[in-house]
Amino acid sequence: MKLQFYNSVTSEKEEFHPISNKEVLVYGCGPTVYHSPHIGNFRTFIFYDLLNRVLVQNGYTVKNVINITDIDDKIIDRVNNEDIGFNDLTQKYERIFLEQSDFLSILPSTVNPRASEYVSEMIHFIKSLMDKGVAYNINGNIFFDTKEYSKYGKFVNIDDDSLSREDNELGKKHSNDFALWKAWKESDGEITWTSDWGNGRPAWHTECAVLGTQLLGESIDIHCGGIDLKFPHHENESAQVEALLENQFANYWLHAEHLIFDSEKMSKSLGNTLSVSDLLKKYSPETLRLFLLSSHYRSKVSFSDKKLDDSSKMIDKINRFVNNFDLATIDVQDIKYSSSHLAFLDALNDDLNTPEALGIFFDFINKMNKNINNESMTEALKAESKIFINLFNSIFSIINPSLSKKGSIPKNIQDLASLREEMRNKSDWNEADKLRRKIENLGWLIEDTKDGQKLIQKK
RNA sequence: GGCGUCGUACCCAAGCGGUCUAAGGGAUCGGUUUGCAAAACCGCUAUUCGUCGGUUCGAAUCCGACCGACGCCUCCA
């Protein structure tokens, strides 16, 4: 199946055709660095990673940008009300974001530009919009004039100005008009930049518009973000670029649905967030990653401990399967995809259908386990398994190869295990069982197989 | 108020016009196996897809109404 994505602009799945065959250009809206990201934020970031990996799997080279929003009301608030400097605050949370991304096996982006490092470009961009007559100045605030851009409303149906419920205290001409530049206020303190129309700072929609065009160009392939950014953020972002450059900014707009907690979306402002760092105290990064990949990116997902437990069991099952093999010794001459492999790839190419792909992988595991059970594994099937395991992991990235290495079992565990083996040989079941319990309490499970004891670290 | 999305077994979750008496995971209960376990395997658990109508030779899948849940329109992944 050819790669296809659900495009939020048309509300339909569309076959993917990149602008250039050399390199696919992808922009994803990144974090605002004023707090530790929560698991809901990472649902979107893992979706970016999935997109990236599937593009690569399809043979594309990807250039992807995930920006760091470090100019923002909440950041200014914290800097002016707490004993912390602008750079200290923003770089601290930027670092946490990058560390946790790495933890969750998110491949690094090509660039993670900071908004604050492109302010002069933003000023230039805004000036061009004013020259073009699609932006106007009210007391040092610059607004985009939505009435001067006929295509406004690509993501929503708009018939009149009733769309916006916001109070128009700044004197915008039309209620859908939005800020490109916000004039300096006393509460901004020292956080300000100088422009032709006075001190102030760029507004959010302009930040992304400029970072996208600066780093990727005037036309990009895919723009993605959380569903809450669809309107107004992406509407406003694309309006600016398209009004100025008179071309289509992004060909495909993809949006990830929300993570729900207590039947509301998880968000900082609702105060119902779960930080990744807290969750990592209880669950492995692989578990979190699989949890986020085990439902489709466009469907709402409720958070629950039960689901994380289920994910953790899935990982156990996968690892047990992988542990049947000594992958390094399986010889794979030429990689030929079987029908299972192809079904897996088709599922991913069909708008990143990870749940279906997972199902196909588990089907395969069941099939192979049967073969293992009745000792009918052939070299060809082993090779097929190895190819599938690698293929699966190149997308899901939840199999930790170190778990299958013998050397990683601590000495004291190995000693207890061999003692238990001794007791078993003497048929001293009581003592053997006592040792098994002891080993379990130390975090290792024992499975007695034909080839002797097998030790597995508990997740 | 305007604009959207969703409702599949005990739980989670694919399927989006025929191969669906509905994939896959978790859970339960039987069985094979095991010193006992664990794991693995086999079997059972939705003739049914929120409800009611309609279109069609044929609908979980399309259309309409209703019920229920959620999102956006304000910062938000």
PDB file of N, CA and C in Angstrom, chain A residues 115-161:
ATOM      1  N   ALA A 115      12.573  30.032  19.454  1.00  0.00           N
ATOM      2  CA  ALA A 115      11.919  31.230  18.906  1.00  0.00           C
ATOM      3  C   ALA A 115      12.758  32.476  19.179  1.00  0.00           C
ATOM      4  N   SER A 116      13.331  32.541  20.367  1.00  0.00           N
ATOM      5  CA  SER A 116      14.050  33.755  20.764  1.00  0.00           C
ATOM      6  C   SER A 116      15.265  34.044  19.898  1.00  0.00           C
ATOM      7  N   GLU A 117      15.725  33.027  19.165  1.00  0.00           N
ATOM      8  CA  GLU A 117      16.898  33.251  18.331  1.00  0.00           C
ATOM      9  C   GLU A 117      16.546  33.686  16.914  1.00  0.00           C
ATOM     10  N   TYR A 118      15.276  33.897  16.666  1.00  0.00           N
ATOM     11  CA  TYR A 118      14.842  34.299  15.317  1.00  0.00           C
ATOM     12  C   TYR A 118      13.965  35.545  15.351  1.00  0.00           C
ATOM     13  N   VAL A 119      14.127  36.354  16.380  1.00  0.00           N
ATOM     14  CA  VAL A 119      13.237  37.511  16.517  1.00  0.00           C
ATOM     15  C   VAL A 119      13.438  38.525  15.385  1.00  0.00           C
ATOM     16  N   SER A 120      14.677  38.734  14.977  1.00  0.00           N
ATOM     17  CA  SER A 120      14.862  39.721  13.899  1.00  0.00           C
ATOM     18  C   SER A 120      14.204  39.242  12.604  1.00  0.00           C
ATOM     19  N   GLU A 121      14.248  37.948  12.350  1.00  0.00           N
ATOM     20  CA  GLU A 121      13.556  37.407  11.175  1.00  0.00           C
ATOM     21  C   GLU A 121      12.040  37.600  11.307  1.00  0.00           C
ATOM     22  N   MET A 122      11.569  37.475  12.539  1.00  0.00           N
ATOM     23  CA  MET A 122      10.124  37.648  12.762  1.00  0.00           C
ATOM     24  C   MET A 122       9.715  39.095  12.499  1.00  0.00           C
ATOM     25  N   ILE A 123      10.562  39.999  12.962  1.00  0.00           N
ATOM     26  CA  ILE A 123      10.270  41.423  12.735  1.00  0.00           C
ATOM     27  C   ILE A 123      10.231  41.714  11.237  1.00  0.00           C
ATOM     28  N   HIS A 124      11.179  41.158  10.546  1.00  0.00           N
ATOM     29  CA  HIS A 124      11.227  41.339   9.090  1.00  0.00           C
ATOM     30  C   HIS A 124       9.967  40.766   8.430  1.00  0.00           C
ATOM     31  N   PHE A 125       9.579  39.626   8.899  1.00  0.00           N
ATOM     32  CA  PHE A 125       8.389  38.934   8.366  1.00  0.00           C
ATOM     33  C   PHE A 125       7.136  39.783   8.581  1.00  0.00           C
ATOM     34  N   ILE A 126       7.017  40.323   9.787  1.00  0.00           N
ATOM     35  CA  ILE A 126       5.845  41.139  10.118  1.00  0.00           C
ATOM     36  C   ILE A 126       5.831  42.406   9.252  1.00  0.00           C
ATOM     37  N   LYS A 127       7.018  42.966   9.074  1.00  0.00           N
ATOM     38  CA  LYS A 127       7.113  44.180   8.249  1.00  0.00           C
ATOM     39  C   LYS A 127       6.610  43.886   6.826  1.00  0.00           C
ATOM     40  N   SER A 128       7.002  42.741   6.314  1.00  0.00           N
ATOM     41  CA  SER A 128       6.556  42.375   4.965  1.00  0.00           C
ATOM     42  C   SER A 128       5.045  42.243   4.893  1.00  0.00           C
ATOM     43  N   LEU A 129       4.468  41.685   5.946  1.00  0.00           N
ATOM     44  CA  LEU A 129       3.011  41.542   5.961  1.00  0.00           C
ATOM     45  C   LEU A 129       2.338  42.915   5.996  1.00  0.00           C
ATOM     46  N   MET A 130       2.948  43.849   6.723  1.00  0.00           N
ATOM     47  CA  MET A 130       2.393  45.199   6.779  1.00  0.00           C
ATOM     48  C   MET A 130       2.514  45.873   5.414  1.00  0.00           C
ATOM     49  N   ASP A 131       3.680  45.703   4.797  1.00  0.00           N
ATOM     50  CA  ASP A 131       3.890  46.287   3.459  1.00  0.00           C
ATOM     51  C   ASP A 131       2.859  45.755   2.475  1.00  0.00           C
ATOM     52  N   LYS A 132       2.522  44.510   2.677  1.00  0.00           N
ATOM     53  CA  LYS A 132       1.582  43.861   1.759  1.00  0.00           C
ATOM     54  C   LYS A 132       0.141  44.299   2.023  1.00  0.00           C
ATOM     55  N   GLY A 133      -0.057  44.956   3.166  1.00  0.00           N
ATOM     56  CA  GLY A 133      -1.399  45.447   3.476  1.00  0.00           C
ATOM     57  C   GLY A 133      -2.294  44.437   4.162  1.00  0.00           C
ATOM     58  N   VAL A 134      -1.706  43.390   4.731  1.00  0.00           N
ATOM     59  CA  VAL A 134      -2.534  42.411   5.427  1.00  0.00           C
ATOM     60  C   VAL A 134      -2.317  42.462   6.941  1.00  0.00           C
ATOM     61  N   ALA A 135      -1.564  43.482   7.395  1.00  0.00           N
ATOM     62  CA  ALA A 135      -1.367  43.629   8.833  1.00  0.00           C
ATOM     63  C   ALA A 135      -1.420  45.107   9.176  1.00  0.00           C
ATOM     64  N   TYR A 136      -1.870  45.417  10.401  1.00  0.00           N
ATOM     65  CA  TYR A 136      -1.996  46.823  10.784  1.00  0.00           C
ATOM     66  C   TYR A 136      -1.569  47.023  12.225  1.00  0.00           C
ATOM     67  N   ASN A 137      -1.239  48.266  12.523  1.00  0.00           N
ATOM     68  CA  ASN A 137      -0.684  48.628  13.819  1.00  0.00           C
ATOM     69  C   ASN A 137      -1.717  49.367  14.660  1.00  0.00           C
ATOM     70  N   ILE A 138      -1.984  48.863  15.850  1.00  0.00           N
ATOM     71  CA  ILE A 138      -2.835  49.580  16.799  1.00  0.00           C
ATOM     72  C   ILE A 138      -2.029  49.743  18.081  1.00  0.00           C
ATOM     73  N   ASN A 139      -1.578  50.957  18.352  1.00  0.00           N
ATOM     74  CA  ASN A 139      -0.806  51.243  19.572  1.00  0.00           C
ATOM     75  C   ASN A 139       0.388  50.311  19.769  1.00  0.00           C
ATOM     76  N   GLY A 140       1.074  50.030  18.706  1.00  0.00           N
ATOM     77  CA  GLY A 140       2.263  49.201  18.848  1.00  0.00           C
ATOM     78  C   GLY A 140       1.992  47.716  18.814  1.00  0.00           C
ATOM     79  N   ASN A 141       0.717  47.337  18.777  1.00  0.00           N
ATOM     80  CA  ASN A 141       0.377  45.929  18.564  1.00  0.00           C
ATOM     81  C   ASN A 141       0.120  45.748  17.078  1.00  0.00           C
ATOM     82  N   ILE A 142       0.710  44.709  16.508  1.00  0.00           N
ATOM     83  CA  ILE A 142       0.475  44.473  15.082  1.00  0.00           C
ATOM     84  C   ILE A 142      -0.483  43.283  14.933  1.00  0.00           C
ATOM     85  N   PHE A 143      -1.524  43.505  14.138  1.00  0.00           N
ATOM     86  CA  PHE A 143      -2.510  42.446  13.928  1.00  0.00           C
ATOM     87  C   PHE A 143      -2.563  42.024  12.467  1.00  0.00           C
ATOM     88  N   PHE A 144      -2.923  40.797  12.279  1.00  0.00           N
ATOM     89  CA  PHE A 144      -3.162  40.289  10.930  1.00  0.00           C
ATOM     90  C   PHE A 144      -4.606  40.597  10.590  1.00  0.00           C
ATOM     91  N   ASP A 145      -4.823  41.123   9.412  1.00  0.00           N
ATOM     92  CA  ASP A 145      -6.179  41.493   8.990  1.00  0.00           C
ATOM     93  C   ASP A 145      -6.818  40.332   8.228  1.00  0.00           C
ATOM     94  N   THR A 146      -7.659  39.585   8.919  1.00  0.00           N
ATOM     95  CA  THR A 146      -8.225  38.383   8.291  1.00  0.00           C
ATOM     96  C   THR A 146      -9.158  38.724   7.129  1.00  0.00           C
ATOM     97  N   LYS A 147      -9.660  39.951   7.120  1.00  0.00           N
ATOM     98  CA  LYS A 147     -10.554  40.320   6.011  1.00  0.00           C
ATOM     99  C   LYS A 147      -9.770  40.584   4.724  1.00  0.00           C
ATOM    100  N   GLU A 148      -8.466  40.756   4.865  1.00  0.00           N
ATOM    101  CA  GLU A 148      -7.638  41.002   3.679  1.00  0.00           C
ATOM    102  C   GLU A 148      -7.085  39.701   3.106  1.00  0.00           C
ATOM    103  N   TYR A 149      -7.419  38.612   3.739  1.00  0.00           N
ATOM    104  CA  TYR A 149      -6.932  37.319   3.257  1.00  0.00           C
ATOM    105  C   TYR A 149      -8.136  36.417   3.029  1.00  0.00           C
ATOM    106  N   SER A 150      -8.483  36.250   1.765  1.00  0.00           N
ATOM    107  CA  SER A 150      -9.768  35.617   1.434  1.00  0.00           C
ATOM    108  C   SER A 150      -9.840  34.148   1.828  1.00  0.00           C
ATOM    109  N   LYS A 151      -8.671  33.515   1.972  1.00  0.00           N
ATOM    110  CA  LYS A 151      -8.732  32.073   2.251  1.00  0.00           C
ATOM    111  C   LYS A 151      -8.761  31.746   3.740  1.00  0.00           C
ATOM    112  N   TYR A 152      -8.969  32.759   4.579  1.00  0.00           N
ATOM    113  CA  TYR A 152      -8.985  32.470   6.013  1.00  0.00           C
ATOM    114  C   TYR A 152     -10.126  31.501   6.324  1.00  0.00           C
ATOM    115  N   GLY A 153      -9.822  30.465   7.098  1.00  0.00           N
ATOM    116  CA  GLY A 153     -10.846  29.488   7.467  1.00  0.00           C
ATOM    117  C   GLY A 153     -10.647  28.130   6.823  1.00  0.00           C
ATOM    118  N   LYS A 154      -9.407  27.717   6.655  1.00  0.00           N
ATOM    119  CA  LYS A 154      -9.161  26.428   6.022  1.00  0.00           C
ATOM    120  C   LYS A 154      -9.514  25.275   6.964  1.00  0.00           C
ATOM    121  N   PHE A 155      -9.450  25.507   8.270  1.00  0.00           N
ATOM    122  CA  PHE A 155      -9.711  24.425   9.217  1.00  0.00           C
ATOM    123  C   PHE A 155     -11.087  24.485   9.865  1.00  0.00           C
ATOM    124  N   VAL A 156     -11.774  25.612   9.683  1.00  0.00           N
ATOM    125  CA  VAL A 156     -13.109  25.733  10.297  1.00  0.00           C
ATOM    126  C   VAL A 156     -14.043  26.406   9.302  1.00  0.00           C
ATOM    127  N   ASN A 157     -15.309  26.143   9.460  1.00  0.00           N
ATOM    128  CA  ASN A 157     -16.287  26.846   8.644  1.00  0.00           C
ATOM    129  C   ASN A 157     -16.622  28.148   9.334  1.00  0.00           C
ATOM    130  N   ILE A 158     -16.393  29.229   8.628  1.00  0.00           N
ATOM    131  CA  ILE A 158     -16.643  30.532   9.220  1.00  0.00           C
ATOM    132  C   ILE A 158     -17.631  31.284   8.345  1.00  0.00           C
ATOM    133  N   ASP A 159     -18.701  31.775   8.920  1.00  0.00           N
ATOM    134  CA  ASP A 159     -19.581  32.619   8.111  1.00  0.00           C
ATOM    135  C   ASP A 159     -19.484  34.077   8.553  1.00  0.00           C
ATOM    136  N   ASP A 160     -19.168  34.316   9.815  1.00  0.00           N
ATOM    137  CA  ASP A 160     -19.124  35.709  10.257  1.00  0.00           C
ATOM    138  C   ASP A 160     -18.109  35.867  11.386  1.00  0.00           C
ATOM    139  N   ASP A 161     -18.187  36.970  12.027  1.00  0.00           N
ATOM    140  CA  ASP A 161     -17.225  37.283  13.068  1.00  0.00           C
ATOM    141  C   ASP A 161     -17.558  36.658  14.414  1.00  0.00           C
TER     142      ASP A 161
END
